[in-house]
Short mmCIF file of C-alpha atoms in Angstrom, two decimals:
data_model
loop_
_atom_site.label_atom_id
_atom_site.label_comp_id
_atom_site.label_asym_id
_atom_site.label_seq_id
_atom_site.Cartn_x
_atom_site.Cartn_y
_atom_site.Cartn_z
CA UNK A 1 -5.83 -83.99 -62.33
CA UNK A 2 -4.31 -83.32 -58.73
CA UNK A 3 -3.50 -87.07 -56.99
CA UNK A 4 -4.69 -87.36 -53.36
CA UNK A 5 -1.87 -88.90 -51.64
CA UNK A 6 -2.93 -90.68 -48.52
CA UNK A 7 -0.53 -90.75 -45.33
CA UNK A 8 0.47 -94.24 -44.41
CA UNK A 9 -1.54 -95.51 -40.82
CA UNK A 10 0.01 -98.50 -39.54
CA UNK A 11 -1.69 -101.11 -38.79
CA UNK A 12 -3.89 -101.25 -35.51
CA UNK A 13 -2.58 -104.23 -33.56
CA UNK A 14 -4.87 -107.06 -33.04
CA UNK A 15 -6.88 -107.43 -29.75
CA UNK A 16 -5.93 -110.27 -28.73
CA UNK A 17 -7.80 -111.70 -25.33
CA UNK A 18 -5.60 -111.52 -22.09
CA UNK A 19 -5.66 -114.86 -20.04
CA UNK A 20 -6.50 -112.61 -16.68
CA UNK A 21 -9.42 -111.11 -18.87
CA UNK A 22 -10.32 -114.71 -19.80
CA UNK A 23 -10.29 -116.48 -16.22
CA UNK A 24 -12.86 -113.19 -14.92
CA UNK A 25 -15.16 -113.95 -17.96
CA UNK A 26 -14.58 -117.82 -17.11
CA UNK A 27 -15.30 -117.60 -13.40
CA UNK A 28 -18.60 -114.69 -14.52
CA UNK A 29 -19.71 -117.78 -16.45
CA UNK A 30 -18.92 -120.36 -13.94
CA UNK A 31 -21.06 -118.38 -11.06
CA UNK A 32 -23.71 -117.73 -13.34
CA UNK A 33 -23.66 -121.30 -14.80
CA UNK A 34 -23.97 -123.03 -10.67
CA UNK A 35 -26.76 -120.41 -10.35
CA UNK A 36 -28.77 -121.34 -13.63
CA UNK A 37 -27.70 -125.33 -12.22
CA UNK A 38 -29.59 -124.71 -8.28
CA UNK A 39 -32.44 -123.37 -10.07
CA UNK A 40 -32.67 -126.09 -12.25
CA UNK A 41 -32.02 -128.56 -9.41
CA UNK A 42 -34.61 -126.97 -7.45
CA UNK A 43 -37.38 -127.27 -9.77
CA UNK A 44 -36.08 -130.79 -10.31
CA UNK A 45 -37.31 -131.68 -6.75
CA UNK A 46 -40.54 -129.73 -7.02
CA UNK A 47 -40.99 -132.03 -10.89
CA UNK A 48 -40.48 -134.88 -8.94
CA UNK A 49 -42.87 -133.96 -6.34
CA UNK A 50 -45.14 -133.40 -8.79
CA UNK A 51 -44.98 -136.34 -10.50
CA UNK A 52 -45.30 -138.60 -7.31
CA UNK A 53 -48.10 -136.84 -6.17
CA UNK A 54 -49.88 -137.24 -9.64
CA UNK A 55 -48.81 -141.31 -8.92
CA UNK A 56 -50.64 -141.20 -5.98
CA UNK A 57 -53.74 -139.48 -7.11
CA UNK A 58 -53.45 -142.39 -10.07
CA UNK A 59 -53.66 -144.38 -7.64
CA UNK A 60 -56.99 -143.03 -5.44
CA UNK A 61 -58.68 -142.76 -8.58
CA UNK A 62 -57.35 -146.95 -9.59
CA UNK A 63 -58.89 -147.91 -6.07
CA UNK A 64 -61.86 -145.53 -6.35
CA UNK A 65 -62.79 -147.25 -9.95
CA UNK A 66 -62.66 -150.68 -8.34
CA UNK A 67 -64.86 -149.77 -5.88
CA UNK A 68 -67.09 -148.65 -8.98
CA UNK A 69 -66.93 -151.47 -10.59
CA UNK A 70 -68.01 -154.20 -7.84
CA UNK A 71 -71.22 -151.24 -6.91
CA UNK A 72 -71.82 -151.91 -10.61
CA UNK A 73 -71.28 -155.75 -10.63
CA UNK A 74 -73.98 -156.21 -7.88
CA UNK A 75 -76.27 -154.35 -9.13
CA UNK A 76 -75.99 -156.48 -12.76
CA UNK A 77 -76.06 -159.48 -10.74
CA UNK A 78 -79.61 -158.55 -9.22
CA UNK A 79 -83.00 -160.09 -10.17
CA UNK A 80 -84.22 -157.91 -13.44
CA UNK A 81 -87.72 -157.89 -11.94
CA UNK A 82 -86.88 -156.36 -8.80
CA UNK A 83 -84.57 -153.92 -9.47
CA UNK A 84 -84.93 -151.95 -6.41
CA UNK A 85 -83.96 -155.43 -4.76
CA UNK A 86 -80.45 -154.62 -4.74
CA UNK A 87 -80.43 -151.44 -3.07
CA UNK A 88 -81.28 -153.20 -0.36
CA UNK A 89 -78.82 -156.13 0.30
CA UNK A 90 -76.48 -155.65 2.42
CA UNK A 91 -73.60 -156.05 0.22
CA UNK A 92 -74.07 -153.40 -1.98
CA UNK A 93 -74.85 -151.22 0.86
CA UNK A 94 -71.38 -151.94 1.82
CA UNK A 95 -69.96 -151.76 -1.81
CA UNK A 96 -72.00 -148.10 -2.07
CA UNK A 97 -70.25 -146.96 0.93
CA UNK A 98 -66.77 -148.10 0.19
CA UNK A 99 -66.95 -145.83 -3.52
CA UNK A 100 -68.39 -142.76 -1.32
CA UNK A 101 -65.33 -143.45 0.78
CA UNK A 102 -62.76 -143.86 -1.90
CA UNK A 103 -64.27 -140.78 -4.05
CA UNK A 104 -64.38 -138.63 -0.28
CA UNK A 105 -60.56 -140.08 -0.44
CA UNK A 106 -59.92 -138.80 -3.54
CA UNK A 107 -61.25 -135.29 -3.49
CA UNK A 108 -59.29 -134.74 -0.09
CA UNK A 109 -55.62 -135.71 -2.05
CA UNK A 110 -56.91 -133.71 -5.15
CA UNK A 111 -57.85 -130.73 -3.09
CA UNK A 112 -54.26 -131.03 -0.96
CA UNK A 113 -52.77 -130.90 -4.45
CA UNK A 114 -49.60 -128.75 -4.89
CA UNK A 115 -50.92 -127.33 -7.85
CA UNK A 116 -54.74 -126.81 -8.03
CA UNK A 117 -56.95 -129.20 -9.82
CA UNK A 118 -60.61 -130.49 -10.49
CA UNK A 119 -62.35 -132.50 -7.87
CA UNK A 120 -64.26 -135.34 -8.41
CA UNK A 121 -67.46 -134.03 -7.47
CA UNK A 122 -66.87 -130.73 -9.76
CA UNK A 123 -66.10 -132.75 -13.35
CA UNK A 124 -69.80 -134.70 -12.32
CA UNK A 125 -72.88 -133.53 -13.99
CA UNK A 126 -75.39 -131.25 -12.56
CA UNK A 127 -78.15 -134.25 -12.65
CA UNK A 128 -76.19 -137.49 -12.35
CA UNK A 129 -77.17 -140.57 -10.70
CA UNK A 130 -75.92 -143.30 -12.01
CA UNK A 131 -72.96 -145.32 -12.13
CA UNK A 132 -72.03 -144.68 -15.45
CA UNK A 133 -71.72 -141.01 -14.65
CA UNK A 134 -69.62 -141.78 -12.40
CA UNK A 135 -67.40 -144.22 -14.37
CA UNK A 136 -67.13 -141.55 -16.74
CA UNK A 137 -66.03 -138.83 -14.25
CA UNK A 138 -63.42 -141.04 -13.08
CA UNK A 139 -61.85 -141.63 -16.68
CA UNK A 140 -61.66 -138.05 -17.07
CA UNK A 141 -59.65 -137.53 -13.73
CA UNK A 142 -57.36 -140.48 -14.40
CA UNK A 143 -56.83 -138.56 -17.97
CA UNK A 144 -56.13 -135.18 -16.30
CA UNK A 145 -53.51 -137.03 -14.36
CA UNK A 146 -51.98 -139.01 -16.35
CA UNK A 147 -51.42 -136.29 -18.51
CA UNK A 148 -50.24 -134.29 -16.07
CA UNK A 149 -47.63 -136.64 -14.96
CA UNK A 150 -46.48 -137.21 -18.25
CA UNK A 151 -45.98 -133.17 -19.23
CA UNK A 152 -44.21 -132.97 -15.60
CA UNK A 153 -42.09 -136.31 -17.14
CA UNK A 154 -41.64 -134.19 -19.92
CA UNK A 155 -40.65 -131.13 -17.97
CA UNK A 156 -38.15 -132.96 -15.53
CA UNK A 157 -36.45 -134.57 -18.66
CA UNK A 158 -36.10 -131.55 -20.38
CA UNK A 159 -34.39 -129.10 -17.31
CA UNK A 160 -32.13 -132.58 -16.71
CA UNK A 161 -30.95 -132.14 -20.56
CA UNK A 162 -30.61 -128.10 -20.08
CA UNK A 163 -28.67 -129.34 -16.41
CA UNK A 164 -26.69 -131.53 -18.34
CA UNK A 165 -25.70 -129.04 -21.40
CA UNK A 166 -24.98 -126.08 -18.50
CA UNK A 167 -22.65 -128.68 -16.79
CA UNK A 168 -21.01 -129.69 -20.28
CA UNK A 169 -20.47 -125.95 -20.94
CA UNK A 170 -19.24 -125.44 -17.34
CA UNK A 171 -16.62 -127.99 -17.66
CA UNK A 172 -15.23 -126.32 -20.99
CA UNK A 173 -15.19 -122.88 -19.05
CA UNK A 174 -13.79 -124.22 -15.93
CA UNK A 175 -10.85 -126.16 -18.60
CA UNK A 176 -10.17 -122.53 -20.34
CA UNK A 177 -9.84 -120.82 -16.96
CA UNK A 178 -7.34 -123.70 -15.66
CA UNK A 179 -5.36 -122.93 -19.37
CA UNK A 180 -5.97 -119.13 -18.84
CA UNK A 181 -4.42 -119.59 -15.52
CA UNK A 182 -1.39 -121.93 -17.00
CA UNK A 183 -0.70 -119.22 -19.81
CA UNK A 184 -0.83 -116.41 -17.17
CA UNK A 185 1.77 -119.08 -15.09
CA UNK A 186 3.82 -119.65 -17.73
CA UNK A 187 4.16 -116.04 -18.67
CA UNK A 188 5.19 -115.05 -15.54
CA UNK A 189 7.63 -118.15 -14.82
CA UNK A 190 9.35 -117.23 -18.30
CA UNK A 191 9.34 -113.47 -17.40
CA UNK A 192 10.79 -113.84 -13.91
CA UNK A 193 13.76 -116.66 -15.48
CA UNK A 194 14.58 -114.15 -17.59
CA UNK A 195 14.76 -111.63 -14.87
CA UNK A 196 16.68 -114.07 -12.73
CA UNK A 197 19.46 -114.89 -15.77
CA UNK A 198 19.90 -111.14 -16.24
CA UNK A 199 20.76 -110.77 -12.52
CA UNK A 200 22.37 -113.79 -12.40
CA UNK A 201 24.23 -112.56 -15.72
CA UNK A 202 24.71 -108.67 -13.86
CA UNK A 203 26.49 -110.31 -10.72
CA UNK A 204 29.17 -111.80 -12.48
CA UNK A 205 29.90 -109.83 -15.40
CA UNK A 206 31.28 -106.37 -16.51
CA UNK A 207 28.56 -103.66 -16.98
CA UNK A 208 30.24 -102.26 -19.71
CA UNK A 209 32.35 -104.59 -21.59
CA UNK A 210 29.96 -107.54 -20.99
CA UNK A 211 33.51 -109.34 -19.66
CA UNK A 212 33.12 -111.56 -16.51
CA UNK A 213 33.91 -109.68 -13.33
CA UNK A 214 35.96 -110.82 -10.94
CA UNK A 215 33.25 -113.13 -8.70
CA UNK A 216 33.07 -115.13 -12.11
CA UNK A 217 37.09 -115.24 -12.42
CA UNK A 218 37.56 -116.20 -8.84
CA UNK A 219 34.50 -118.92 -8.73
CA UNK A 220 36.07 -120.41 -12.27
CA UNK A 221 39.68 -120.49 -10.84
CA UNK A 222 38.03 -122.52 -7.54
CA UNK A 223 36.58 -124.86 -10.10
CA UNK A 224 39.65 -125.75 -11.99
CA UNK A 225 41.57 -126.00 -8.80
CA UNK A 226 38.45 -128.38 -7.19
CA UNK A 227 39.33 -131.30 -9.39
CA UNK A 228 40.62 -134.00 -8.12
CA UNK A 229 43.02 -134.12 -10.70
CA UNK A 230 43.89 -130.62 -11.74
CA UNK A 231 45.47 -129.57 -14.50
CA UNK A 232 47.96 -126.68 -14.71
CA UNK A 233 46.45 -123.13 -15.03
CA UNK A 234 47.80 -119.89 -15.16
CA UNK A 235 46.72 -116.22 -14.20
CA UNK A 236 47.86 -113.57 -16.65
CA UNK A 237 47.30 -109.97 -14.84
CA UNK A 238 46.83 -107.08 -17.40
CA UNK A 239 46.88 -103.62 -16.78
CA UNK A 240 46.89 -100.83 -18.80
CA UNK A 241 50.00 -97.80 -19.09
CA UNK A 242 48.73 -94.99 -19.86
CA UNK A 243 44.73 -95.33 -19.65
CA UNK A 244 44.78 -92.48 -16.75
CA UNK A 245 45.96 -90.25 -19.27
CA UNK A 246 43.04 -90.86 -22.27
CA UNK A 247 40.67 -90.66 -19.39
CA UNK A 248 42.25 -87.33 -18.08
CA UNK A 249 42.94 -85.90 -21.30
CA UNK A 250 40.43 -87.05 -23.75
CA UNK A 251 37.69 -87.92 -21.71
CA UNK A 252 35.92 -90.89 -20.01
CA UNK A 253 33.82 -91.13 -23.08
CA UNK A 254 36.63 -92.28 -25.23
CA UNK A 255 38.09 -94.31 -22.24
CA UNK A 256 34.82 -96.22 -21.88
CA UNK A 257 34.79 -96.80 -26.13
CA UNK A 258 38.28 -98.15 -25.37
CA UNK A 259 38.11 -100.77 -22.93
CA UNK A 260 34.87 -102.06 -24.75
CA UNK A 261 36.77 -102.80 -28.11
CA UNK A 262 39.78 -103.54 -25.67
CA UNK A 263 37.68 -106.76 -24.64
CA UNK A 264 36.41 -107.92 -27.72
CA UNK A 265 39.76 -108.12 -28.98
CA UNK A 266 40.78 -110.26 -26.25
CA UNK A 267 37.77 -112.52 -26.35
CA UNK A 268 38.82 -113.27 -29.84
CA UNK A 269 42.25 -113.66 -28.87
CA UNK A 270 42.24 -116.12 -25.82
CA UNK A 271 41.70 -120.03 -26.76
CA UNK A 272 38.09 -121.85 -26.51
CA UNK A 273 37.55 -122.71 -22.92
CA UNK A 274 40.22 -119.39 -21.64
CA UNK A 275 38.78 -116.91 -19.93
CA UNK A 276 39.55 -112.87 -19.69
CA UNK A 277 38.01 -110.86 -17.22
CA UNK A 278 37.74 -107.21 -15.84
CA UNK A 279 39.41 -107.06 -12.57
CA UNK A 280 39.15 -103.54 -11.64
CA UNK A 281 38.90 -99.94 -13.93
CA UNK A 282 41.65 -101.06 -16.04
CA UNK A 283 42.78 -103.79 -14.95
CA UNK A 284 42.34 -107.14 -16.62
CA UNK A 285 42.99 -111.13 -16.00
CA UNK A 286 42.95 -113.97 -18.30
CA UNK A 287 42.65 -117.70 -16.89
CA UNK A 288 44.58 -120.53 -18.74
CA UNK A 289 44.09 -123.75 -18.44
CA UNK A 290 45.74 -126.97 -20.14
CA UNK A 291 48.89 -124.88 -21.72
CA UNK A 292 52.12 -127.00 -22.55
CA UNK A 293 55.15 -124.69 -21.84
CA UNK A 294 55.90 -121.03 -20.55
CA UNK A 295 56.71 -120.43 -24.61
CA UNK A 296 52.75 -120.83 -24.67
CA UNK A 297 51.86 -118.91 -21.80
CA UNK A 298 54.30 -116.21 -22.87
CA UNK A 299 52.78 -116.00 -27.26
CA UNK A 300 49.25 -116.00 -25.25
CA UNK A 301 50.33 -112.76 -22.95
CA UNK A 302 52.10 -111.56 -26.15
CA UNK A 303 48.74 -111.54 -28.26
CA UNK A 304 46.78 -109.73 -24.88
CA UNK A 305 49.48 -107.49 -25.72
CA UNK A 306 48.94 -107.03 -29.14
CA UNK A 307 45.60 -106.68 -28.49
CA UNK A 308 45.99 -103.30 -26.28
CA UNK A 309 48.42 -102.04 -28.77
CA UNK A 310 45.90 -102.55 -32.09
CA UNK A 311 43.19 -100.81 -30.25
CA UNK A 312 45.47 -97.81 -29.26
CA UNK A 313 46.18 -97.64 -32.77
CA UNK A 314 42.82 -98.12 -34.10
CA UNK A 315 41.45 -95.23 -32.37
CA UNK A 316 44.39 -93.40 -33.07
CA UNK A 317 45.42 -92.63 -29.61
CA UNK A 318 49.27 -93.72 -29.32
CA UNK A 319 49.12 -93.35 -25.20
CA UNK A 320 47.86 -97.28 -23.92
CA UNK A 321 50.38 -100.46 -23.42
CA UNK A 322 50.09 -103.10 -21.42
CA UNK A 323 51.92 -104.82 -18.77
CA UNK A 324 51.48 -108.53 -17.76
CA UNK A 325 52.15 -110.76 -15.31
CA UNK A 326 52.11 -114.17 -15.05
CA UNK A 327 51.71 -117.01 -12.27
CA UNK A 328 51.00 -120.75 -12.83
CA UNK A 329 49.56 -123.54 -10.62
CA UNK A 330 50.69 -125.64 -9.27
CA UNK A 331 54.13 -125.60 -10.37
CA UNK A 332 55.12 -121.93 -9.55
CA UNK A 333 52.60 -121.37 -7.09
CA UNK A 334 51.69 -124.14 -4.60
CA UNK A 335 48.05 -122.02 -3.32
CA UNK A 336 45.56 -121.73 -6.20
CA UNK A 337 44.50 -118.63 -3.85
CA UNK A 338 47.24 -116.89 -4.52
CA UNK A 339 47.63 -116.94 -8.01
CA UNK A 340 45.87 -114.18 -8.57
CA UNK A 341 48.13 -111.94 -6.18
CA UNK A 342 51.27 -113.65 -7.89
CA UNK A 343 50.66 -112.36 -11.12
CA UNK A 344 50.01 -109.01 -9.81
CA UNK A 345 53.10 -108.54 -8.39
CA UNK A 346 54.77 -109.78 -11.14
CA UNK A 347 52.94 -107.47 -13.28
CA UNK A 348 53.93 -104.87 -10.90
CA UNK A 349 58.03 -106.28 -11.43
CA UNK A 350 57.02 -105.42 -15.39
CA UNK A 351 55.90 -101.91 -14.28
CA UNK A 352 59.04 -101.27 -12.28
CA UNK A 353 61.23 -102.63 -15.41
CA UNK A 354 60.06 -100.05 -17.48
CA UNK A 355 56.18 -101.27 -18.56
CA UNK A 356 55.31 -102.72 -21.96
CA UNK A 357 56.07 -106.13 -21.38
CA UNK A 358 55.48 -109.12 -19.07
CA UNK A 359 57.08 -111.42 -16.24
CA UNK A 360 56.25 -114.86 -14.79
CA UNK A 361 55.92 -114.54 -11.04
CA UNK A 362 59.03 -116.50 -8.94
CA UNK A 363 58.38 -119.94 -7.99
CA UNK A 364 57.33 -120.11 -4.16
CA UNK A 365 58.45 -123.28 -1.73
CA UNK A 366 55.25 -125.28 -0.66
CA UNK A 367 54.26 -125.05 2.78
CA UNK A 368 55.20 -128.05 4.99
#
């Protein structure tokens, strides 16, 4: 039986949301969130028109009952054997015509009514005449009211709940755009620090050999000579005889492959707190600081040396030596500016003496 082998997929990545994709979906939310809100604010206002409308109406229909009720007290109050006595005394007259005015009153509000409703005069009965009738039509309009202000209650105080929910929901949308827009902040303030250090880090050092370039050497030298109490430091100049030769003979390649192990060597070589930098194409300085005696100086230009001569043998090439020179400040020379140049031309002294080997630079007189 034949085994189905099944090629290896890698795993998809995982989706994982972007904060630019969360702050659109965040601010889609938020405008759709302040729309549902004016909506809901908007019927708010019409609720609570409602609901003081149905107050007044409450009202008419309290004032209209009162008048009702004194219509129905004098009539009680008249002699039982002459009931049609009462219809004529003046005072019910004038009771009588204050309930037609209050029930005239109270069909107008109900008719102006927002929302229409039942007059007065349509919830009577076909043959009614007396009071009673009437009381009862009036209970049933303050019911329809009342219960119609309470549902609009109802209604205000449940889009006030759904305004306050939106609004709750809003401010968690309107937190994770603010964090959306932090991370996206934060991303690019760590992307464009790194970018800066990596310029930074390209203007003063060596493309190649990752050595500081001369800006570095120059600003470090300004340093040590900027205290106010500077110690003594020392410029050892380094160039290479013979590189011109692997370059022209065996190729740049191998040139390039030297000067990189070249300066790894003499990171390892120099003291903690030294520093060795590429001057030019093959040309090299080391700065020394806090050195006791030229014996030190000259065991630390003796290892630089060393260090050209291992890697020539390493790589099997038997054409590269070096030839140093060396100038110290303040006590050989008086300008911290010109240390550099000293111990170039006393490298150049070592050239002239027959290479492969190194000088100290001649002391120069102060100027007065």
């Amino acid at each position: 039986m034949e085994e189905t082998i099944t090629p290896y997929q890698p795993p998809r990545p995982r989706w994982r949301p972007q904060p630019i994709a969360v702050g659109m979906a965040a601010l889609v939310c938020l405008v759709i969130g302040l729309v549902f809100i004016a909506i809901q604010v908007k019927a708010l206002y019409a609720d609570h028109f409602q609901q003081q409308y149905a107050a007044l109406v409450l009202e008419a229909v309290e004032r209209a009952e009162n008048a009702r009720n004194a219509v129905s007290l004098l009539k009680r109050l008249a002699p039982a054997n002459a009931p049609m006595a009462a219809a004529s005394q003046p005072d019910y007259q004038q009771a009588l015509n204050e309930l037609r005015v209050r029930i005239a009153a109270l069909d107008a509000l109900i008719a102006s009514s927002p929302i229409p409703a039942p007059s007065v005069r349509q919830q009577l009965p076909e043959k009614a005449t007396s009071i009673d009738d009437m009381k009862r039509t009036l209970a049933a309009t303050e019911d329809y009211w009342r219960a119609r202000r309470d549902s609009i209650g109802a209604d205000v105080r449940a889009r006030t709940l759904r305004v306050a929910s939106v609004l709750a929901v809003l401010m968690v949308v309107v937190a994770g755009a603010l964090l959306a827009a932090l991370v996206v902040f934060a991303r690019r303030h760590r992307r464009l620090a790194g970018l800066t250090h990596r310029f930074q880090h390209a203007a003063q050092h060596d493309a190649m050999t990752g050595l500081p370039n001369r800006q570095q050497f120059l600003a470090r030298l300004e340093q040590l000579a900027a205290d106010r109490t500077p110690e003594k430091c020392a410029v050892l100049f380094i160039d290479l005889d013979g590189f011109k030769q692997v370059n022209d003979t065996l190729g740049h390649g191998v040139g390039d492959a030297f000067l990189i192990a070249l300066a790894q060597r003499f990171r390892q070589s120099l003291r903690p707190g030294d520093l060795v930098a590429r001057i030019g194409g093959d040309e090299f300085a080391a700065l020394v600081s806090g050195f006791g005696s030229d014996s030190e100086l000259a065991g630390i230009a003796t290892r630089l040396m060393n260090c050209v001569g291992e890697t020539d043998t390493q790589m099997g090439l038997a054409l590269v030596r070096a030839s140093v020179g060396i100038a110290t400040f303040p006590d050989r020379v008086a300008d911290h500016r010109l240390l550099v140049a000293a111990a170039d031309g006393a490298m150049y002294e070592v050239k002239r003496s027959g290479k492969n080997g190194y000088a100290f630079a001649a002391r120069s007189i102060p100027r007065a």
